[in-house]
Amino acid sequence: EIKTLMTRHAVVEEAAHRGRVPLLSSHRIPSKHYICGSIAAFTNIVVTFPIQKVLFRQQLHGVLAIEAVRQLQRDGLRNLYRGLLPPLLQKSTTVAIMFGLYEDFSRVLLNRADGSGIPELVTRSFAAALAGTAEAVLTPFERVQTLLQDHRHHGRFNNTAHTFRTLLTEYGVRECYRGLVPILLRNCPSNVLFFGLRGPIKEQLPEATSRAGNLVNDFVCGGVLGAGLGIMFYPLNVVKSRAQSQVGGPFQSYRKVLLTVWTERGGSVRMLFRGAHLNYHRSLLSWGIINATYELLLKLI
């Protein structure tokens, strides 16, 4: 049933954007998907950053949410938004790339595949995977964010610029891309599922008759997808956080890092997914905000 819905992607996408009346013609703003994606991500990060810090502590140390909150309280209000700039830059850019390149790749690939008999679902899925791969170029921002959020490095790294400078001068560019593999393994399939299911899920919601109704539907659609994908790929984020918290030393494969975390947490799936419930709620809120803001801005541009 899901596959049938996904093959109707073009029709569903049109329905998903029903009622969009651009104030400016799209040819005058060829980069509107990038602009809307960037602003949507910016809004989301500012709202949800404190929640992300609690989640990060759980992923890194396997502690309960209340203990992670206590750690942040001990760090003080001054450090609450410490490390905000990297995710702000990284997320604003990656979400812009995610939406913008998906639209661009889809258009180019669909034109090239026209008449070839290749299903549109396959073409759009490939476009989504390419966009996810391109996002991974910005891995250094996630790397710096991890180091600034890890309280064990508070005395070593002062801010975003200092962290980048230290990594580059003392370890080289390669160190900035520590944790790249789990990011790629996360980005590509999650993009394929997000763009493949976004339209069909919205089609199953009650039809909106107003702008507010469309906004709610877009929030629900994005939130449900974000929360589900967040749970599905949570172990990869745990591996990424652990790998990126290391500075210097040998690069370990993601399998070895996962095995290390698995052993440290007593071979317990429950412990491996510690923090997943908070990640679920954060993703629900984050991707609800991103999707709703993105669609709203597309209607206005």
Short mmCIF file of N, CA and C in Angstrom, two decimals, residues 138-278:
data_model
loop_
_atom_site.label_atom_id
_atom_site.label_comp_id
_atom_site.label_asym_id
_atom_site.label_seq_id
_atom_site.Cartn_x
_atom_site.Cartn_y
_atom_site.Cartn_z
N LEU A 138 29.14 18.96 4.81
CA LEU A 138 29.15 19.87 5.96
C LEU A 138 29.37 19.15 7.29
N THR A 139 29.90 17.93 7.23
CA THR A 139 30.22 17.17 8.44
C THR A 139 31.05 17.97 9.46
N PRO A 140 32.02 18.80 9.03
CA PRO A 140 32.81 19.55 10.01
C PRO A 140 31.98 20.38 10.99
N PHE A 141 30.81 20.87 10.56
CA PHE A 141 29.97 21.63 11.47
C PHE A 141 29.41 20.74 12.59
N GLU A 142 29.01 19.51 12.23
CA GLU A 142 28.54 18.57 13.25
C GLU A 142 29.69 18.19 14.17
N ARG A 143 30.87 18.08 13.59
CA ARG A 143 32.07 17.73 14.36
C ARG A 143 32.36 18.79 15.43
N VAL A 144 32.34 20.05 15.04
CA VAL A 144 32.60 21.15 15.97
C VAL A 144 31.48 21.26 17.00
N GLN A 145 30.24 21.07 16.56
CA GLN A 145 29.11 21.11 17.49
C GLN A 145 29.27 20.07 18.59
N THR A 146 29.69 18.86 18.21
CA THR A 146 29.89 17.79 19.18
C THR A 146 30.94 18.17 20.22
N LEU A 147 32.05 18.72 19.77
CA LEU A 147 33.13 19.08 20.69
C LEU A 147 32.73 20.21 21.63
N LEU A 148 31.98 21.19 21.13
CA LEU A 148 31.57 22.32 21.96
C LEU A 148 30.49 21.92 22.97
N GLN A 149 29.70 20.90 22.64
CA GLN A 149 28.65 20.46 23.56
C GLN A 149 29.17 19.49 24.60
N ASP A 150 30.30 18.85 24.33
CA ASP A 150 30.88 17.88 25.26
C ASP A 150 31.61 18.64 26.38
N HIS A 151 31.10 18.53 27.61
CA HIS A 151 31.66 19.30 28.72
C HIS A 151 33.12 18.94 29.00
N ARG A 152 33.56 17.78 28.56
CA ARG A 152 34.95 17.37 28.77
C ARG A 152 35.93 18.22 27.96
N HIS A 153 35.40 18.92 26.94
CA HIS A 153 36.27 19.75 26.10
C HIS A 153 36.06 21.24 26.34
N HIS A 154 35.28 21.60 27.36
CA HIS A 154 35.01 23.02 27.61
C HIS A 154 36.28 23.82 27.86
N GLY A 155 37.25 23.20 28.52
CA GLY A 155 38.47 23.93 28.83
C GLY A 155 39.45 24.03 27.67
N ARG A 156 39.21 23.24 26.63
CA ARG A 156 40.15 23.20 25.50
C ARG A 156 39.69 24.05 24.32
N PHE A 157 38.38 24.03 24.05
CA PHE A 157 37.85 24.76 22.89
C PHE A 157 36.99 25.92 23.36
N ASN A 158 37.30 27.12 22.87
CA ASN A 158 36.61 28.32 23.33
C ASN A 158 35.31 28.61 22.58
N ASN A 159 35.37 28.49 21.27
CA ASN A 159 34.21 28.81 20.44
C ASN A 159 34.36 28.12 19.09
N THR A 160 33.43 28.41 18.19
CA THR A 160 33.42 27.74 16.88
C THR A 160 34.72 27.98 16.11
N ALA A 161 35.11 29.25 15.99
CA ALA A 161 36.31 29.58 15.21
C ALA A 161 37.56 28.95 15.82
N HIS A 162 37.66 28.99 17.14
CA HIS A 162 38.82 28.41 17.82
C HIS A 162 38.88 26.90 17.62
N THR A 163 37.72 26.25 17.66
CA THR A 163 37.68 24.80 17.48
C THR A 163 38.11 24.42 16.07
N PHE A 164 37.56 25.11 15.08
CA PHE A 164 37.96 24.84 13.69
C PHE A 164 39.46 25.05 13.51
N ARG A 165 39.97 26.15 14.04
CA ARG A 165 41.38 26.48 13.88
C ARG A 165 42.27 25.42 14.53
N THR A 166 41.86 24.97 15.72
CA THR A 166 42.65 23.95 16.43
C THR A 166 42.67 22.63 15.66
N LEU A 167 41.52 22.19 15.18
CA LEU A 167 41.44 20.93 14.44
C LEU A 167 42.28 20.99 13.17
N LEU A 168 42.17 22.11 12.45
CA LEU A 168 42.87 22.22 11.17
C LEU A 168 44.39 22.33 11.35
N THR A 169 44.81 23.14 12.31
CA THR A 169 46.26 23.37 12.47
C THR A 169 46.96 22.20 13.15
N GLU A 170 46.28 21.56 14.11
CA GLU A 170 46.92 20.49 14.87
C GLU A 170 46.71 19.10 14.27
N TYR A 171 45.59 18.91 13.53
CA TYR A 171 45.26 17.56 13.05
C TYR A 171 45.00 17.48 11.55
N GLY A 172 44.66 18.59 10.92
CA GLY A 172 44.39 18.56 9.48
C GLY A 172 42.92 18.42 9.15
N VAL A 173 42.62 18.54 7.86
CA VAL A 173 41.23 18.51 7.38
C VAL A 173 40.55 17.19 7.70
N ARG A 174 41.30 16.10 7.62
CA ARG A 174 40.71 14.76 7.83
C ARG A 174 40.04 14.66 9.19
N GLU A 175 40.62 15.30 10.20
CA GLU A 175 40.06 15.24 11.55
C GLU A 175 38.67 15.88 11.61
N CYS A 176 38.44 16.86 10.74
CA CYS A 176 37.14 17.54 10.71
C CYS A 176 36.04 16.62 10.19
N TYR A 177 36.43 15.56 9.49
CA TYR A 177 35.45 14.64 8.90
C TYR A 177 35.35 13.33 9.68
N ARG A 178 35.79 13.32 10.90
CA ARG A 178 35.60 12.14 11.76
C ARG A 178 34.10 11.93 11.95
N GLY A 179 33.64 10.71 11.77
CA GLY A 179 32.21 10.43 11.89
C GLY A 179 31.45 10.55 10.59
N LEU A 180 32.17 10.66 9.46
CA LEU A 180 31.52 10.84 8.16
C LEU A 180 30.66 9.65 7.75
N VAL A 181 31.16 8.44 7.98
CA VAL A 181 30.44 7.24 7.52
C VAL A 181 29.05 7.11 8.15
N PRO A 182 28.91 7.19 9.47
CA PRO A 182 27.54 7.11 10.02
C PRO A 182 26.64 8.25 9.54
N ILE A 183 27.22 9.40 9.24
CA ILE A 183 26.41 10.51 8.71
C ILE A 183 25.88 10.16 7.32
N LEU A 184 26.72 9.58 6.48
CA LEU A 184 26.28 9.16 5.14
C LEU A 184 25.23 8.05 5.23
N LEU A 185 25.47 7.09 6.13
CA LEU A 185 24.51 5.99 6.30
C LEU A 185 23.18 6.48 6.83
N ARG A 186 23.19 7.60 7.52
CA ARG A 186 21.95 8.20 8.04
C ARG A 186 21.27 9.07 6.99
N ASN A 187 22.04 9.93 6.33
CA ASN A 187 21.46 10.93 5.45
C ASN A 187 20.75 10.36 4.22
N CYS A 188 21.42 9.45 3.52
CA CYS A 188 20.88 8.97 2.24
C CYS A 188 19.54 8.26 2.39
N PRO A 189 19.45 7.20 3.20
CA PRO A 189 18.15 6.52 3.32
C PRO A 189 17.09 7.38 3.99
N SER A 190 17.47 8.23 4.95
CA SER A 190 16.46 9.06 5.61
C SER A 190 15.88 10.08 4.63
N ASN A 191 16.70 10.61 3.73
CA ASN A 191 16.20 11.53 2.71
C ASN A 191 15.23 10.83 1.76
N VAL A 192 15.60 9.62 1.35
CA VAL A 192 14.74 8.85 0.45
C VAL A 192 13.37 8.63 1.08
N LEU A 193 13.36 8.24 2.34
CA LEU A 193 12.10 7.98 3.03
C LEU A 193 11.33 9.27 3.29
N PHE A 194 12.03 10.34 3.66
CA PHE A 194 11.35 11.60 3.96
C PHE A 194 10.62 12.14 2.73
N PHE A 195 11.33 12.24 1.62
CA PHE A 195 10.70 12.80 0.42
C PHE A 195 9.73 11.82 -0.23
N GLY A 196 9.97 10.52 -0.05
CA GLY A 196 9.07 9.54 -0.62
C GLY A 196 7.74 9.44 0.10
N LEU A 197 7.76 9.67 1.41
CA LEU A 197 6.54 9.49 2.21
C LEU A 197 5.85 10.80 2.59
N ARG A 198 6.52 11.93 2.39
CA ARG A 198 5.97 13.21 2.83
C ARG A 198 4.62 13.50 2.17
N GLY A 199 4.56 13.36 0.86
CA GLY A 199 3.31 13.62 0.15
C GLY A 199 2.21 12.63 0.50
N PRO A 200 2.49 11.31 0.41
CA PRO A 200 1.47 10.32 0.74
C PRO A 200 0.91 10.45 2.15
N ILE A 201 1.75 10.78 3.13
CA ILE A 201 1.25 10.95 4.50
C ILE A 201 0.30 12.13 4.57
N LYS A 202 0.66 13.23 3.91
CA LYS A 202 -0.22 14.40 3.95
C LYS A 202 -1.55 14.11 3.27
N GLU A 203 -1.51 13.26 2.25
CA GLU A 203 -2.74 12.91 1.54
C GLU A 203 -3.72 12.16 2.43
N GLN A 204 -3.19 11.46 3.44
CA GLN A 204 -4.04 10.69 4.35
C GLN A 204 -4.65 11.56 5.45
N LEU A 205 -4.17 12.78 5.61
CA LEU A 205 -4.71 13.69 6.63
C LEU A 205 -5.98 14.35 6.12
N PRO A 206 -6.84 14.82 7.02
CA PRO A 206 -8.05 15.52 6.59
C PRO A 206 -7.70 16.70 5.69
N GLU A 207 -8.47 16.89 4.63
CA GLU A 207 -8.17 17.97 3.69
C GLU A 207 -8.32 19.32 4.37
N ALA A 208 -7.30 20.15 4.21
CA ALA A 208 -7.32 21.48 4.83
C ALA A 208 -8.10 22.45 3.95
N THR A 209 -8.86 23.32 4.59
CA THR A 209 -9.66 24.30 3.85
C THR A 209 -9.19 25.73 4.10
N SER A 210 -8.12 25.87 4.86
CA SER A 210 -7.59 27.20 5.17
C SER A 210 -6.08 27.13 5.26
N ARG A 211 -5.44 28.30 5.29
CA ARG A 211 -3.98 28.34 5.42
C ARG A 211 -3.54 27.74 6.75
N ALA A 212 -4.31 28.02 7.81
CA ALA A 212 -3.98 27.46 9.13
C ALA A 212 -4.08 25.94 9.10
N GLY A 213 -5.10 25.43 8.42
CA GLY A 213 -5.27 23.99 8.31
C GLY A 213 -4.11 23.34 7.57
N ASN A 214 -3.66 23.98 6.49
CA ASN A 214 -2.50 23.49 5.75
C ASN A 214 -1.25 23.50 6.61
N LEU A 215 -1.12 24.55 7.42
CA LEU A 215 0.04 24.67 8.30
C LEU A 215 0.07 23.52 9.31
N VAL A 216 -1.09 23.21 9.88
CA VAL A 216 -1.19 22.11 10.84
C VAL A 216 -0.86 20.78 10.17
N ASN A 217 -1.42 20.56 8.98
CA ASN A 217 -1.15 19.31 8.26
C ASN A 217 0.34 19.16 7.92
N ASP A 218 0.96 20.26 7.50
CA ASP A 218 2.39 20.22 7.19
C ASP A 218 3.21 19.93 8.45
N PHE A 219 2.80 20.51 9.57
CA PHE A 219 3.50 20.26 10.84
C PHE A 219 3.37 18.79 11.23
N VAL A 220 2.17 18.26 11.16
CA VAL A 220 1.94 16.86 11.53
C VAL A 220 2.72 15.92 10.61
N CYS A 221 2.66 16.19 9.31
CA CYS A 221 3.35 15.35 8.33
C CYS A 221 4.86 15.34 8.58
N GLY A 222 5.44 16.52 8.71
CA GLY A 222 6.88 16.61 8.96
C GLY A 222 7.27 16.03 10.30
N GLY A 223 6.45 16.29 11.32
CA GLY A 223 6.74 15.80 12.66
C GLY A 223 6.71 14.29 12.75
N VAL A 224 5.69 13.68 12.17
CA VAL A 224 5.57 12.22 12.20
C VAL A 224 6.75 11.56 11.48
N LEU A 225 7.08 12.10 10.31
CA LEU A 225 8.21 11.54 9.56
C LEU A 225 9.52 11.73 10.31
N GLY A 226 9.74 12.93 10.82
CA GLY A 226 10.98 13.21 11.54
C GLY A 226 11.14 12.34 12.77
N ALA A 227 10.06 12.16 13.51
CA ALA A 227 10.11 11.34 14.73
C ALA A 227 10.39 9.88 14.39
N GLY A 228 9.71 9.38 13.37
CA GLY A 228 9.90 7.99 12.98
C GLY A 228 11.31 7.71 12.48
N LEU A 229 11.81 8.60 11.63
CA LEU A 229 13.17 8.43 11.10
C LEU A 229 14.21 8.63 12.19
N GLY A 230 13.91 9.52 13.14
CA GLY A 230 14.83 9.75 14.25
C GLY A 230 15.04 8.49 15.08
N ILE A 231 13.96 7.75 15.32
CA ILE A 231 14.06 6.49 16.06
C ILE A 231 14.79 5.44 15.23
N MET A 232 14.44 5.37 13.95
CA MET A 232 15.02 4.36 13.07
C MET A 232 16.55 4.47 12.98
N PHE A 233 17.04 5.70 12.90
CA PHE A 233 18.47 5.92 12.71
C PHE A 233 19.18 6.39 13.98
N TYR A 234 18.53 6.22 15.13
CA TYR A 234 19.10 6.68 16.39
C TYR A 234 20.47 6.04 16.69
N PRO A 235 20.63 4.72 16.52
CA PRO A 235 21.95 4.12 16.80
C PRO A 235 23.08 4.74 15.99
N LEU A 236 22.80 5.15 14.76
CA LEU A 236 23.84 5.80 13.95
C LEU A 236 24.23 7.15 14.53
N ASN A 237 23.27 7.85 15.11
CA ASN A 237 23.59 9.13 15.75
C ASN A 237 24.41 8.91 17.02
N VAL A 238 24.15 7.81 17.73
CA VAL A 238 24.95 7.48 18.91
C VAL A 238 26.39 7.21 18.50
N VAL A 239 26.57 6.43 17.44
CA VAL A 239 27.91 6.12 16.92
C VAL A 239 28.61 7.40 16.47
N LYS A 240 27.87 8.27 15.78
CA LYS A 240 28.44 9.53 15.30
C LYS A 240 28.91 10.40 16.47
N SER A 241 28.07 10.52 17.50
CA SER A 241 28.43 11.34 18.66
C SER A 241 29.67 10.80 19.37
N ARG A 242 29.73 9.47 19.52
CA ARG A 242 30.88 8.87 20.18
C ARG A 242 32.15 9.08 19.35
N ALA A 243 32.06 8.84 18.05
CA ALA A 243 33.24 8.99 17.19
C ALA A 243 33.73 10.44 17.17
N GLN A 244 32.80 11.38 17.10
CA GLN A 244 33.19 12.79 16.97
C GLN A 244 33.62 13.42 18.29
N SER A 245 33.36 12.75 19.40
CA SER A 245 33.81 13.29 20.69
C SER A 245 35.30 13.04 20.91
N GLN A 246 35.89 12.18 20.07
CA GLN A 246 37.33 11.90 20.16
C GLN A 246 38.11 12.94 19.37
N VAL A 247 39.22 13.39 19.92
CA VAL A 247 40.10 14.34 19.23
C VAL A 247 41.47 13.70 19.07
N GLY A 248 41.88 13.53 17.82
CA GLY A 248 43.17 12.89 17.56
C GLY A 248 43.08 11.38 17.73
N GLY A 249 44.17 10.71 17.48
CA GLY A 249 44.19 9.25 17.61
C GLY A 249 43.70 8.58 16.34
N PRO A 250 43.71 7.25 16.35
CA PRO A 250 43.32 6.50 15.15
C PRO A 250 41.83 6.64 14.84
N PHE A 251 41.49 6.56 13.56
CA PHE A 251 40.10 6.56 13.13
C PHE A 251 39.57 5.13 13.23
N GLN A 252 38.46 4.97 13.93
CA GLN A 252 37.87 3.64 14.09
C GLN A 252 36.66 3.51 13.18
N SER A 253 36.43 2.30 12.67
CA SER A 253 35.27 2.07 11.81
C SER A 253 34.00 2.23 12.64
N TYR A 254 32.90 2.55 11.96
CA TYR A 254 31.65 2.73 12.68
C TYR A 254 31.21 1.44 13.36
N ARG A 255 31.58 0.29 12.78
CA ARG A 255 31.24 -0.99 13.41
C ARG A 255 31.97 -1.14 14.74
N LYS A 256 33.24 -0.76 14.77
CA LYS A 256 34.02 -0.88 16.00
C LYS A 256 33.49 0.07 17.07
N VAL A 257 33.13 1.29 16.66
CA VAL A 257 32.58 2.25 17.62
C VAL A 257 31.26 1.74 18.17
N LEU A 258 30.42 1.19 17.29
CA LEU A 258 29.14 0.64 17.74
C LEU A 258 29.35 -0.51 18.71
N LEU A 259 30.32 -1.37 18.42
CA LEU A 259 30.62 -2.50 19.31
C LEU A 259 31.11 -2.00 20.67
N THR A 260 31.92 -0.94 20.66
CA THR A 260 32.42 -0.36 21.91
C THR A 260 31.27 0.16 22.76
N VAL A 261 30.37 0.91 22.14
CA VAL A 261 29.22 1.46 22.86
C VAL A 261 28.34 0.33 23.37
N TRP A 262 28.12 -0.67 22.51
CA TRP A 262 27.29 -1.82 22.87
C TRP A 262 27.86 -2.55 24.09
N THR A 263 29.17 -2.73 24.11
CA THR A 263 29.83 -3.40 25.23
C THR A 263 29.75 -2.57 26.50
N GLU A 264 30.02 -1.27 26.38
CA GLU A 264 29.99 -0.38 27.54
C GLU A 264 28.60 -0.32 28.18
N ARG A 265 27.58 -0.50 27.37
CA ARG A 265 26.21 -0.41 27.88
C ARG A 265 25.60 -1.78 28.14
N GLY A 266 26.49 -2.75 28.34
CA GLY A 266 26.05 -4.06 28.78
C GLY A 266 25.31 -4.88 27.76
N GLY A 267 25.50 -4.59 26.48
CA GLY A 267 24.81 -5.34 25.43
C GLY A 267 23.31 -5.17 25.49
N SER A 268 22.87 -4.03 25.97
CA SER A 268 21.44 -3.78 26.14
C SER A 268 20.91 -2.85 25.04
N VAL A 269 19.90 -3.32 24.32
CA VAL A 269 19.26 -2.48 23.30
C VAL A 269 18.64 -1.26 23.96
N ARG A 270 18.06 -1.47 25.13
CA ARG A 270 17.44 -0.36 25.87
C ARG A 270 18.46 0.73 26.18
N MET A 271 19.66 0.31 26.60
CA MET A 271 20.70 1.29 26.91
C MET A 271 21.23 1.96 25.64
N LEU A 272 21.30 1.19 24.54
CA LEU A 272 21.75 1.76 23.27
C LEU A 272 20.81 2.86 22.80
N PHE A 273 19.52 2.67 23.08
CA PHE A 273 18.51 3.64 22.67
C PHE A 273 18.19 4.64 23.77
N ARG A 274 19.04 4.72 24.79
CA ARG A 274 18.80 5.70 25.85
C ARG A 274 18.82 7.10 25.25
N GLY A 275 17.79 7.86 25.55
CA GLY A 275 17.65 9.19 24.97
C GLY A 275 16.76 9.21 23.74
N ALA A 276 16.38 8.01 23.26
CA ALA A 276 15.57 7.95 22.03
C ALA A 276 14.20 8.58 22.22
N HIS A 277 13.65 8.46 23.45
CA HIS A 277 12.32 9.05 23.68
C HIS A 277 12.38 10.56 23.57
N LEU A 278 13.46 11.15 24.09
CA LEU A 278 13.62 12.61 23.97
C LEU A 278 13.90 12.98 22.52
#
